[in-house]
């Protein structure tokens, strides 16, 4: 096999065009076989095989910087830079599903949030200029989907201003992000099918040809049927050259020789150049090509021959939300939905099918999505903006200044909150409850099970004068966790016996960690430690009943699937101080560090967010209090 002979990019230099085609076929076979065993981003990588080969043939990585926006399409790049052991892909100790500086000097960006690559490229090109590195080059690959993000256009505005600063921008145009790319830019990139110049030319041509005897009308119909080629002839550069960027393309993104020729020309140019490549997501794997939803953008473990899942999971948090949104849509005509290029992953496909006129895909533009939602709310609708928790970070200013300041009734539904695991540091949804704590008036719900997700989503969309947030985990929703009572707005999940006058521990359980918190209480009970377990349901604002309840316990413990700094534990601590309740408090959550990729269970064990770990520490805390409880006041434990 040729692939096993590729230890680094320069090994590609010795291959003939025929061998390069063979290598491309081998890479596709490798990807289908490997990713079907581990899960991962299959479709995007199948689409960039020839493009990645050409990039590494033309550019000398790592001296030259080859950058990938988002990075989920970097599997081929990994294979060509000496990383061909995919057995542990996205698993603890194995290869990351994204570029990783720890893995290779060939990897530059590892944040895996879209639309950032052009900003990186601009900075790297400026550094080359400042330091006089004329033999260093920067090539940035960005998809048509990522070009819907505002950051990309902010960068292009700066890049275009420096006409003599070399920089190669490769637009990987497969007409998709997750699903089909939507919006005005998508229409432009589809080889500029609606340029004014073409329409004026065609109208004038029709006028002339219709006056031409015999051949006029047939000739006009022939030209009109050749719209694509004619438009490319009239205005192929379009918008990019209007920005002052040299444009090459469109290029067949699966023709290695054509790609190399275009990239070589771009590399030699002394300023910024756009190389527009047309590729097919999922190319070479029929199940992916036939998948209209997202061309196997990301898959779990599948049968390589059929593309079908090896196993069918139980109901997920996302599917529960999806079904409830359709019910709400039927009941209320003012309910509309917003997605940022992730219609299917966030569970809005069913809503879109049922209410096609009430769904808005804003592209990879979370900031715009949030402000547009404020406008919708001001206009009388109630928007539900479903987005991964990690991506709401990008729209914080809009949530604060556009939605909250204006008291707009917008509901943000955060999928994949907390530890997500296999996608690594940038995809863990561990920031949202900290970030949202500082937003005045915002209410934040963390449902513990499917029933509560349905109920709290309904409660959220009833709020008309403030933003609401409903956040939940990735994956399978657990069994129902019934309440045994209610105190204020909080559900009591476990209560000590009636004969216990002052229980030892008040355990505040946040969201999907309720089963683990009940396990903690059971372990404490075996140590003779009495525990009350409550689920606040709405964790912001802190329920007014919590402080007096805490005052009736010896110690308060909070457990959350969020960063400890500024999270629910911090909010509870502040609420107790404000109420004059001097009870020791210990908060358990995610440490404020970037967590390596691994399964959720492995990550939770690594950070000590498990029932045995927490029970052991709480037991030690109570024992410490017992040792000095009668002789001196108990000190707070942070």
XYZ file of C-alpha atoms in Angstrom, residues 5 17 41 47 134 217 238 262 287 298 302 304 345 349 360 384 414 437 478 499 509 542 598 613 615 619 626 631:
28
model
C 4.869 4.516 2.890
C -0.129 11.457 -10.726
C -16.351 12.972 11.254
C -14.562 15.179 0.672
C 9.649 35.688 2.931
C -34.856 31.986 -30.795
C -17.707 38.139 -8.320
C -4.062 26.489 -8.816
C -24.037 5.520 2.019
C -20.436 12.719 12.038
C -21.428 1.863 11.889
C -18.820 -0.117 6.915
C -27.829 17.934 15.469
C -35.507 18.916 11.942
C -34.631 30.125 10.631
C -36.350 29.211 20.668
C -28.342 24.402 25.116
C -24.852 33.863 35.860
C -31.556 8.609 31.946
C -36.973 11.955 63.486
C -28.182 18.447 42.634
C -31.206 30.864 43.356
C -11.904 10.792 26.316
C -15.118 10.481 45.051
C -19.040 10.871 48.998
C -17.592 12.152 54.660
C -17.708 16.490 64.200
C -15.528 23.462 70.776
